[in-house]
Short mmCIF file of C-alpha atoms in Angstrom, two decimals:
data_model
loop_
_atom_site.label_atom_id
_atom_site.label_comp_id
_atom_site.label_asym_id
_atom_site.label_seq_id
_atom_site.Cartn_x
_atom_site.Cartn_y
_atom_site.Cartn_z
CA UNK A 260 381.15 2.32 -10.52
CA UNK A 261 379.89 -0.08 -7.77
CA UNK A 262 379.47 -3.81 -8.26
CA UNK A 263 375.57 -2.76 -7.18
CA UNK A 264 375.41 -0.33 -10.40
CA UNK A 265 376.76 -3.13 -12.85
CA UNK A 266 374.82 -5.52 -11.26
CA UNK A 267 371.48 -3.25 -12.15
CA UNK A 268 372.91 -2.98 -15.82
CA UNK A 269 373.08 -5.81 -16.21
CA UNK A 270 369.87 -6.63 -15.16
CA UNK A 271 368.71 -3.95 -17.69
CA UNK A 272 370.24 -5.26 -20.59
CA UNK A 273 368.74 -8.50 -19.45
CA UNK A 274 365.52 -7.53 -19.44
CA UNK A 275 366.04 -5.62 -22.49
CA UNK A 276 367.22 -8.73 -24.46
CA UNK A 277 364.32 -10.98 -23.15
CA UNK A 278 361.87 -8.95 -24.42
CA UNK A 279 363.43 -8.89 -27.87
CA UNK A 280 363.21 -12.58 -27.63
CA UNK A 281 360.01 -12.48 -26.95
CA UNK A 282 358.82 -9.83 -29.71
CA UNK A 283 360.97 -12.29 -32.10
CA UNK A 284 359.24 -15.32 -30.59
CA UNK A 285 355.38 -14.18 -30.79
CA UNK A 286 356.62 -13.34 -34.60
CA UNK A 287 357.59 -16.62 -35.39
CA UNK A 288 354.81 -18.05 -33.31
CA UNK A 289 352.30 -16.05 -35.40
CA UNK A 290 353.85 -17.20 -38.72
CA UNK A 291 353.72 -20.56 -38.10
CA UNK A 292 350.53 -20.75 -37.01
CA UNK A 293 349.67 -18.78 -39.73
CA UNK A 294 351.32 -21.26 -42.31
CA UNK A 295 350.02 -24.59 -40.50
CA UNK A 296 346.43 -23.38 -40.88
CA UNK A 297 347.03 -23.32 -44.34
CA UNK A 298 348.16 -26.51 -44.58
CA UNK A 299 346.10 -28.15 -42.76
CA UNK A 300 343.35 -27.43 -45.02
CA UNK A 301 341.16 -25.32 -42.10
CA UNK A 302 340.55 -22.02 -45.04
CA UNK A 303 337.35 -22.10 -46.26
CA UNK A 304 336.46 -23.13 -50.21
CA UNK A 305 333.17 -21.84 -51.61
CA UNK A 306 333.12 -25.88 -52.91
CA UNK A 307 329.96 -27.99 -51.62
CA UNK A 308 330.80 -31.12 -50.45
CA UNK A 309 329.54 -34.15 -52.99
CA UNK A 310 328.44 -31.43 -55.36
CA UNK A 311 329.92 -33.52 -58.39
CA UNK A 312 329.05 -30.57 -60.97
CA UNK A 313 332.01 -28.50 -58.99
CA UNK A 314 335.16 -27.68 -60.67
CA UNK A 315 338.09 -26.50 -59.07
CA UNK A 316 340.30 -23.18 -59.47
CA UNK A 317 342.18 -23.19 -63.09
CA UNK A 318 345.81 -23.44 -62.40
CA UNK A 319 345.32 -25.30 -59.15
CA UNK A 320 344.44 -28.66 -58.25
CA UNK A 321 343.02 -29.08 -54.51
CA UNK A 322 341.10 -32.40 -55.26
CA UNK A 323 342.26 -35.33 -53.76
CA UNK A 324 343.46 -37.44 -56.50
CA UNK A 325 341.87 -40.71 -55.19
CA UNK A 326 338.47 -39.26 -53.88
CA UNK A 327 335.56 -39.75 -56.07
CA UNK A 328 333.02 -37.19 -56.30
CA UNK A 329 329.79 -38.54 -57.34
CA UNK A 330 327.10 -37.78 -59.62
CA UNK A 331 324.05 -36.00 -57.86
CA UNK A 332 321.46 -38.22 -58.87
CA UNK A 333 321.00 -42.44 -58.92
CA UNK A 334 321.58 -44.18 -62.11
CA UNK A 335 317.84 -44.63 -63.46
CA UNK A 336 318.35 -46.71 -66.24
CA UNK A 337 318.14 -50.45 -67.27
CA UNK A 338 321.60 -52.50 -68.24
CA UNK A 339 320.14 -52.16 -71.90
CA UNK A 340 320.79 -48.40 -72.13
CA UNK A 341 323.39 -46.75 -73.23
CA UNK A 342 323.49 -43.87 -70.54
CA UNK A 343 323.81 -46.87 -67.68
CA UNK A 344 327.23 -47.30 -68.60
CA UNK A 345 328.09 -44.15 -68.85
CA UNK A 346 326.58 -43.25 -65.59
CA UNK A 347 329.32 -45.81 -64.08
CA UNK A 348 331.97 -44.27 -66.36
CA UNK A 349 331.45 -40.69 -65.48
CA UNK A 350 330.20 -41.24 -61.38
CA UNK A 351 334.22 -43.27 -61.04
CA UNK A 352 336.20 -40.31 -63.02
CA UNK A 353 338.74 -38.65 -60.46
CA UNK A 354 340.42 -35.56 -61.39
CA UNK A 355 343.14 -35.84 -63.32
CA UNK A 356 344.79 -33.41 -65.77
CA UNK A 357 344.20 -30.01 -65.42
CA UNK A 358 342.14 -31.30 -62.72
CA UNK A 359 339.49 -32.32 -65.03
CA UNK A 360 337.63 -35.12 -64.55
CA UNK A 361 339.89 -37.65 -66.59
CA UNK A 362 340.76 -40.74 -64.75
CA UNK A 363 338.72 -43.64 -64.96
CA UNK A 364 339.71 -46.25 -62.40
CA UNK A 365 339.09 -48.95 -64.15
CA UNK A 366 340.74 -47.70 -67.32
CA UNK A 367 344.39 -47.74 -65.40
CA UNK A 368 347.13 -49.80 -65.83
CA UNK A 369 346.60 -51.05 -62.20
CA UNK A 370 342.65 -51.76 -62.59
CA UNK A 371 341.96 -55.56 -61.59
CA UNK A 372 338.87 -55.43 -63.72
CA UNK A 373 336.56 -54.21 -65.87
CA UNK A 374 334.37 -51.72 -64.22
CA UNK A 375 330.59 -53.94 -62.90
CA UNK A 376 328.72 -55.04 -65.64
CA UNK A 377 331.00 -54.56 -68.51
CA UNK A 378 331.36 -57.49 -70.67
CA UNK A 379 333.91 -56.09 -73.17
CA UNK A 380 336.78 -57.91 -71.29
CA UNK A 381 339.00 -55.10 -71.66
CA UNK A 382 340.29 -52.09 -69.85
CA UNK A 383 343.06 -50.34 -71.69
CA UNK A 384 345.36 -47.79 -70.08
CA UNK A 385 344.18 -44.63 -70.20
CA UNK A 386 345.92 -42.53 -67.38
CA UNK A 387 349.18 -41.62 -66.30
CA UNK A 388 349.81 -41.15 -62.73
CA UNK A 389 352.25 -38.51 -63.67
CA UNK A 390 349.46 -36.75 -65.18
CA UNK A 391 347.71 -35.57 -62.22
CA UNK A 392 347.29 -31.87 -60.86
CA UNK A 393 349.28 -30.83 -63.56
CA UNK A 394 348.10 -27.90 -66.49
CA UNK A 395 350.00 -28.61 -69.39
CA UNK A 396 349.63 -26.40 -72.85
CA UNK A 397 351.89 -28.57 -74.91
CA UNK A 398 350.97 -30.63 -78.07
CA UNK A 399 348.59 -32.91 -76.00
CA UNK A 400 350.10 -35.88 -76.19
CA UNK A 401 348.91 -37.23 -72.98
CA UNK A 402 346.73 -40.11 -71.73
CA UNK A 403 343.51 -39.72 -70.23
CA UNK A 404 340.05 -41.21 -70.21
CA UNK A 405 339.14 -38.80 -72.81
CA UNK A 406 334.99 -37.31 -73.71
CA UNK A 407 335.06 -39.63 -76.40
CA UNK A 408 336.49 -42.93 -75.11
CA UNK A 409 333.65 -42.71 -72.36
CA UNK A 410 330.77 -42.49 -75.45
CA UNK A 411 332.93 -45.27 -77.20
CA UNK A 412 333.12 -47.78 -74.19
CA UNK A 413 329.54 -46.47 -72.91
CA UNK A 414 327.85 -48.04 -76.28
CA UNK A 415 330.54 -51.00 -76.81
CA UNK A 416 329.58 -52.18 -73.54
CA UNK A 417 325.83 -51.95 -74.22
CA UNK A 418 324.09 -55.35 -75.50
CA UNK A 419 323.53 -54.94 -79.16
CA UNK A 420 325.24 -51.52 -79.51
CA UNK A 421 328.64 -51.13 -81.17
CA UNK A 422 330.81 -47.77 -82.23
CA UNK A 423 334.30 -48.02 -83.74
CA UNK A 424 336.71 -47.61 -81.25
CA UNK A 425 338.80 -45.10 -83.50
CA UNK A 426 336.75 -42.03 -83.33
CA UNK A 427 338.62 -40.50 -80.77
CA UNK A 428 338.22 -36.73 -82.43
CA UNK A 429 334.85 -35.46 -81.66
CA UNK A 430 335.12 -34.75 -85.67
CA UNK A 431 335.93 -38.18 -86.90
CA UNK A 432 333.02 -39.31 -84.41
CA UNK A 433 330.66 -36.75 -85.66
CA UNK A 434 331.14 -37.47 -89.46
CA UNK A 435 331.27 -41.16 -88.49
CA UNK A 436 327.48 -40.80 -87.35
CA UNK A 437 326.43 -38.35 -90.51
CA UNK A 438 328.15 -41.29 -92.77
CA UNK A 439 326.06 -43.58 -91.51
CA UNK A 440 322.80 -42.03 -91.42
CA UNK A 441 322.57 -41.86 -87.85
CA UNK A 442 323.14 -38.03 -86.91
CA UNK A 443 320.17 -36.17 -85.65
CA UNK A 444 321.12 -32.23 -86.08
CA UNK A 445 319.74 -29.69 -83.27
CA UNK A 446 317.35 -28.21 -85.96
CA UNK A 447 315.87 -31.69 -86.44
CA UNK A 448 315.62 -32.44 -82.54
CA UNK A 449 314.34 -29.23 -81.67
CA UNK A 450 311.64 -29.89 -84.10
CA UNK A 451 310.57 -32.75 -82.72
CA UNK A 452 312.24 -34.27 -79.37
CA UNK A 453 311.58 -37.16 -79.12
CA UNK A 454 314.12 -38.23 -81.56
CA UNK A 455 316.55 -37.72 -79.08
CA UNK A 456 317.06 -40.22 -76.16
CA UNK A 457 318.91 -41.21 -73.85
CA UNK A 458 322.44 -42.82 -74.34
CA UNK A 459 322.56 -40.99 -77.81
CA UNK A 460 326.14 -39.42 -78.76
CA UNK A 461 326.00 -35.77 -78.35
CA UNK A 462 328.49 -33.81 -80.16
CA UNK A 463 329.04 -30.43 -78.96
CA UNK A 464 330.72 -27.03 -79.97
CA UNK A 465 332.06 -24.52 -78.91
CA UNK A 466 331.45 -20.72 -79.62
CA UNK A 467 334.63 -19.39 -81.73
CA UNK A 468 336.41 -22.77 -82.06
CA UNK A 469 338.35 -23.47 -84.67
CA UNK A 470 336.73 -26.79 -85.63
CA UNK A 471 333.30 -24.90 -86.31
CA UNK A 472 330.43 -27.42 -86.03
CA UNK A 473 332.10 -30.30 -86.60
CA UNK A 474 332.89 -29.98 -82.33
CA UNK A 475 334.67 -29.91 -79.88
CA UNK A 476 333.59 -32.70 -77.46
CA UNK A 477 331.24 -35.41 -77.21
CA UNK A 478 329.12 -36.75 -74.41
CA UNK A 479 326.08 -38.72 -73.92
CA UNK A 480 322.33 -37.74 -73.42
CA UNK A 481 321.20 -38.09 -69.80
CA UNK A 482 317.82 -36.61 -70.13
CA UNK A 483 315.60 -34.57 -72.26
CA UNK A 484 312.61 -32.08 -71.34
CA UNK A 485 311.27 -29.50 -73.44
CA UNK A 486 313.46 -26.62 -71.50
CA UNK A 487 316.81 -28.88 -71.29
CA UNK A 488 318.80 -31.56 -72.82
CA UNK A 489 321.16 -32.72 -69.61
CA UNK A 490 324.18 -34.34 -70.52
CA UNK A 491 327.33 -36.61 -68.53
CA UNK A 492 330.67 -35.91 -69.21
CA UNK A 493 334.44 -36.83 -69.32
CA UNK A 494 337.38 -34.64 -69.27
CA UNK A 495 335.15 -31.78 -69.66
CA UNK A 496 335.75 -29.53 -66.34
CA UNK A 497 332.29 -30.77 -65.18
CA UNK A 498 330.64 -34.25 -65.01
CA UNK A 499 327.92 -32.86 -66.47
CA UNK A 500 325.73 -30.00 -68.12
CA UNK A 501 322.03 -28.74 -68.77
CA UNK A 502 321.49 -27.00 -72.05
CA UNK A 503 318.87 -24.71 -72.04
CA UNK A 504 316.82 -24.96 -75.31
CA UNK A 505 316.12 -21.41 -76.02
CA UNK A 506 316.07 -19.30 -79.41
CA UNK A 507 316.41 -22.72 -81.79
CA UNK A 508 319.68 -23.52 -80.12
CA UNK A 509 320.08 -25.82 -76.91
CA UNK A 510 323.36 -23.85 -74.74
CA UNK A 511 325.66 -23.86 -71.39
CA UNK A 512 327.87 -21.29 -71.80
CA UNK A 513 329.83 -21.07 -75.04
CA UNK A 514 328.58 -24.50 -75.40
CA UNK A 515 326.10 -25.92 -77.66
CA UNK A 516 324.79 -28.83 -78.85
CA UNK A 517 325.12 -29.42 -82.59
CA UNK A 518 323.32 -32.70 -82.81
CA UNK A 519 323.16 -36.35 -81.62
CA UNK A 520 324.25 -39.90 -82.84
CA UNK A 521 322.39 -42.44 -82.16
CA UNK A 522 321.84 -46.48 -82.30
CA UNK B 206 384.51 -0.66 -15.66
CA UNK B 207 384.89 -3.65 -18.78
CA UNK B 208 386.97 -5.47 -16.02
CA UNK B 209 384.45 -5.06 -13.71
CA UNK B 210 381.47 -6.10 -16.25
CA UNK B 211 383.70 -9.09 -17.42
CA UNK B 212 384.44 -9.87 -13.83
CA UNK B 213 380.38 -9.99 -12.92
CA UNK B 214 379.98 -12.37 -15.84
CA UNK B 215 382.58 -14.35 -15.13
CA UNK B 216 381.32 -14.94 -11.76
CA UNK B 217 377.96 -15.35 -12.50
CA UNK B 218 378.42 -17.14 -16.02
CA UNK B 219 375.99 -19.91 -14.79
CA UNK B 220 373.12 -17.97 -13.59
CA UNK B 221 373.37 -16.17 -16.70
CA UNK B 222 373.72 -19.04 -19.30
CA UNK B 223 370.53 -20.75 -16.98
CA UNK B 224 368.48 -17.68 -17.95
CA UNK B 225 369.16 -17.33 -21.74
CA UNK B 226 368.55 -20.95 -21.83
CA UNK B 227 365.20 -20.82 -20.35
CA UNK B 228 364.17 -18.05 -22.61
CA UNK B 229 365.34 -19.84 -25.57
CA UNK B 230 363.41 -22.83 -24.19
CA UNK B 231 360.36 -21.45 -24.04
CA UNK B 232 360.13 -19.93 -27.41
CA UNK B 233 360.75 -23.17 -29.40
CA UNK B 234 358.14 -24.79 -27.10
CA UNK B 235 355.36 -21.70 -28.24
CA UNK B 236 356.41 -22.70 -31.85
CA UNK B 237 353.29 -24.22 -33.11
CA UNK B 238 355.44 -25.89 -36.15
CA UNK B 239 357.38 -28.23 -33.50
CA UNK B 240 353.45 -29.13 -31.92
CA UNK B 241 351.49 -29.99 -34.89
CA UNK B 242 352.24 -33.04 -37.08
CA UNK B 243 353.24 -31.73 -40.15
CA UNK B 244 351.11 -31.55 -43.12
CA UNK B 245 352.32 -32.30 -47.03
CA UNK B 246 352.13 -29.16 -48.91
CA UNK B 247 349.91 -29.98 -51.79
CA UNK B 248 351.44 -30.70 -55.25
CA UNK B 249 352.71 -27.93 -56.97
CA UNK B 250 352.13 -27.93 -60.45
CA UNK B 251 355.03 -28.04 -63.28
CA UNK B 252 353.81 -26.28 -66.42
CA UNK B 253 356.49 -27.52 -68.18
CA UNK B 254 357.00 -31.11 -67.67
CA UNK B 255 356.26 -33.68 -70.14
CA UNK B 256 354.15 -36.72 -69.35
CA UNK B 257 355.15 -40.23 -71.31
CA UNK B 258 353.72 -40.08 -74.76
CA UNK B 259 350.62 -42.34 -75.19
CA UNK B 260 351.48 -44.44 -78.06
CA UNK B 261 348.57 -46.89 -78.37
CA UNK B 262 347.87 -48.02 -81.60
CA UNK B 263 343.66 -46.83 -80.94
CA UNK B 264 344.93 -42.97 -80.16
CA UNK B 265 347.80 -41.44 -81.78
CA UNK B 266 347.38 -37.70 -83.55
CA UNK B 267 343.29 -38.00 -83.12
CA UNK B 268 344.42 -38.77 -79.52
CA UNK B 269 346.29 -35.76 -79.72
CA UNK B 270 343.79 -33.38 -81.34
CA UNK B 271 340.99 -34.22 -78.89
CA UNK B 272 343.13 -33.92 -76.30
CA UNK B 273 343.67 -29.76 -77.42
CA UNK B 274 340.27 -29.45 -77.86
CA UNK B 275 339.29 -30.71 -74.46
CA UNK B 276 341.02 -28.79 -72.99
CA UNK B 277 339.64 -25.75 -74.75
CA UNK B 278 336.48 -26.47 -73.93
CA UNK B 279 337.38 -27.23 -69.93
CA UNK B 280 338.63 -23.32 -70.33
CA UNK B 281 335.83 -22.25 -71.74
CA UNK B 282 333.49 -23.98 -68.99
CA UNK B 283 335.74 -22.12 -66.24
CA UNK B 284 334.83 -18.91 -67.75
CA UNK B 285 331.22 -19.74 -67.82
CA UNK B 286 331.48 -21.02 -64.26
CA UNK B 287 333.20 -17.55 -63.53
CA UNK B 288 330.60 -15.66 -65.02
CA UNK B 289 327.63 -17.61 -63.32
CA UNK B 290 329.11 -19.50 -60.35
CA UNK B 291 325.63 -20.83 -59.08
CA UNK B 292 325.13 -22.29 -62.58
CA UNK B 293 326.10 -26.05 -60.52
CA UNK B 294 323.69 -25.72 -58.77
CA UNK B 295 320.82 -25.65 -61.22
CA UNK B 296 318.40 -27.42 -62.53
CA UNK B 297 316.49 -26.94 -59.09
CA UNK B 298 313.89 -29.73 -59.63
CA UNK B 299 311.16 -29.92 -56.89
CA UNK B 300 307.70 -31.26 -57.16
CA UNK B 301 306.11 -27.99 -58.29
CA UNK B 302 308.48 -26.92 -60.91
CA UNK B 303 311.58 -26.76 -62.38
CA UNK B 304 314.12 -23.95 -62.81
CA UNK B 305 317.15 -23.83 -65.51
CA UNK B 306 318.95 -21.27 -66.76
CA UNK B 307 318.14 -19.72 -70.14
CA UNK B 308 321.56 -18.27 -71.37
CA UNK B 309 320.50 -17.29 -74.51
CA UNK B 310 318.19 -15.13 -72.87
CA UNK B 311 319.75 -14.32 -69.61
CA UNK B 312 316.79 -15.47 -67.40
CA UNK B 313 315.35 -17.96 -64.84
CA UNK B 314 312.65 -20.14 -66.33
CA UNK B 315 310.73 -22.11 -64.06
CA UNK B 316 308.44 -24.46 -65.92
CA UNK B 317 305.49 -25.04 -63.22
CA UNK B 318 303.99 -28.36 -62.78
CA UNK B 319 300.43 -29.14 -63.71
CA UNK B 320 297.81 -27.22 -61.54
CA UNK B 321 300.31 -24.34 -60.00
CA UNK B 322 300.50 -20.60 -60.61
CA UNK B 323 303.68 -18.68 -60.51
CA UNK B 324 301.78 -16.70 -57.27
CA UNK B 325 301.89 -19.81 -55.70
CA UNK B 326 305.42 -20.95 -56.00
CA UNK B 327 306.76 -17.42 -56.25
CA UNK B 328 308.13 -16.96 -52.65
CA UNK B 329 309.62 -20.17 -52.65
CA UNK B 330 311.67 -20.18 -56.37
CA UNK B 331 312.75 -16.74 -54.73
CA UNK B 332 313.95 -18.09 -51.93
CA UNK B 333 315.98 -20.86 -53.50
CA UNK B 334 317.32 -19.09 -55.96
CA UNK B 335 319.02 -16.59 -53.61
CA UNK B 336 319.55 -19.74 -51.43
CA UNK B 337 321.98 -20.64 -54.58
CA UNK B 338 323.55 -17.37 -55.27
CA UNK B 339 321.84 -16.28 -58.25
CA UNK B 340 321.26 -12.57 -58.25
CA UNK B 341 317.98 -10.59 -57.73
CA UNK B 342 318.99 -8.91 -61.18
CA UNK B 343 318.57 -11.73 -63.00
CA UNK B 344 314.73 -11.55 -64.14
CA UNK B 345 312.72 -15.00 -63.31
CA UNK B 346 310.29 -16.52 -66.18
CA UNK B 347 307.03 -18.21 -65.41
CA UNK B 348 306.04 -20.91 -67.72
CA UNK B 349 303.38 -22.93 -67.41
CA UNK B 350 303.24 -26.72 -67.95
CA UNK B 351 302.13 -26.52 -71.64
CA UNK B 352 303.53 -23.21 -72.77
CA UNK B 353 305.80 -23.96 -75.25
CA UNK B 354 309.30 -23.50 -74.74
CA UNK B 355 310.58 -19.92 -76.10
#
């Protein structure tokens, strides 16, 4: 064999071997790309921007921890009412646990300050930074700005409104307002709605739950027409919810409204 | 004919080694990961981690209970929001009427303001209702302003 015969073999197995690189390179230059798109946040979510009635995927957290997404409409009502506070409450939550809407800024440890307009000079810790994208199943012994802290430190921080600060469970709250003669039930409001109003303590429950009517959760009254009762929230998935009033019962979902406390 | 192979690579060993090292070269400087800055994966959640214990003296085991029962009813929302995903975007509240959506019944209701007929807002709650995503088979109900609610 000639050196001109080697020297074209080699030249084959050359050209041979460069275009395996190549094959392997475009591969890896495909992944990447692929995995960098992903990353960089460029894939499309079905979530509207500002929406603040969005929730995100159960088992995964893609909010940005620090990002407030605000309530969809301006907060309409005087200093004196109940459901101004809790407008500032629920507009401020972040997502938190299970990527519910559960961290109120200025009920952290690091909070300078009582959120604008709060005179109760106090704004206990109620988050955990640990706390946040995670979706934990254990005995719940976690803390977060919880549905019933925000209708607690809503009316505590109204002038001339007070509610114990230990009804916590939506139950204990619930039989706290039948105790003291100030629980109007969904039969009665139905009936005749004006006795409901806005900044009252709505206790809700939930289809098949084990705590029956005495609820689940408890939020406060936002509005009231004769097709809806619109409520704000904490720690409840959403910031808020519209029960249609349809059939003697006032529903979202599983969801209904078993009656209201009020001042 | 090895001699002779080694001999041709021996000779040319530079040429050679220039060439691989181009080719080499080239692919790391296609690799996208080595151009853009990197991004942070986002968190990954731990299912089984436990968070400090809140032990303020205003929480404890009611604390604890609400905090289950939250978290049933954030499940039970996610279903719902499964089930109807334009449900966010309602109450559609424009000057002529409002729409909501009756779950008991399964329907639209628009609630017209005073002086409209449904003939005259028909096109329009159609429009922004499949604007939203609900679906045609979900039947629309006309109410006027003092019809009493069903």
């Amino acid at each position: 064999m000639d050196n001109k015969k080697i020297k074209g073999c080699v030249i084959k197995v050359m050209i041979f071997f460069t275009i395996l690189l190549l094959i392997i390179g475009a591969i890896i230059f495909s992944f990447t790309l692929v995995i960098n798109i992903i990353n960089s946040g460029a894939y499309v979510t079905d979530r509207a921007p500002g929406a603040g009635l969005d929730m995100p995927m159960e088992g995964y957290c893609d909010l940005d921890p620090n990002t407030i997404i605000p309530l969809e409409f301006p907060n309409i009502y005087p200093p004196t009412n109940i459901a101004h506070h809790a407008y500032i409450l629920v507009n401020d939550l972040l997502p938190g646990l299970w990527c519910y809407f559960n961290h109120q800024p200025y009920y952290d440890g690091d909070a300078p300050s009582d959120p604008p307009g709060f005179p109760d000079g106090g704004n206990p810790d109620y988050w955990d930074e640990s706390l946040f994208g995670l979706f934990l199943d254990n005995d719940g012994t976690y803390n977060i700005f919880w549905c019933t802290i925000m209708v607690i430190e809503a009316w505590n921080n109204t002038p001339g409104v007070s509610l114990p600060t230990d009804l916590i469970y939506t139950p204990t709250m619930h039989a706290y307002f039948v105790n003291t003669g100030r629980f109007t039930t969904i039969q009665q409001a139905l009936q005749n709605l004006s006795l409901v109003h806005p900044g009252d303590a709505a206790i809700i429950a939930r289809d098949g739950s084990s705590r029956g009517l005495n609820g689940d959760h408890a939020s406060i009254v936002w509005s009231v027409t004769p097709d809806a009762i619109t409520t704000i929230d904490s720690n409840a998935g959403l910031k808020g919810f519209t029960y249609a009033i349809s059939g003697g019962e006032a529903r979202w979902g599983s969801l209904t409204i078993v009656g209201f406390g009020r001042r | 004919m090895i001699d002779k192979i080694k001999n041709f690579i021996l000779k040319n060993k530079l040429t050679l080694s220039i060439v691989v090292g181009v080719i080499l070269l080239s692919i790391f400087s296609l690799n996208p990961a080595s151009n853009l800055p990197e991004t942070p994966l986002p968190p990954i959640p731990t299912p089984n981690v436990s968070p400090t214990p809140y032990v303020g003296t205003r929480t404890g085991q009611q604390a604890v209970q609400q905090s289950i029962a939250d978290r049933e009813v954030g499940l039970s929302v996610n279903k719902t929001l499964n089930q109807y995903p334009f449900i966010t975007k309602l109450p559609l509240i424009t000057q002529n009427y409002t729409a909501i959506f009756d779950f008991k019944k399964q329907v639209i209701r628009v609630r017209m303001q005073q002086g409209f007929t449904s003939q005259f807002i028909e096109s329009d709650v159609k429009k922004r209702l499949s604007d939203i995503g609900v679906p045609e088979s979900i039947q629309i109900e006309y109410l006027k302003f003092n019809d009493p609610t069903p």
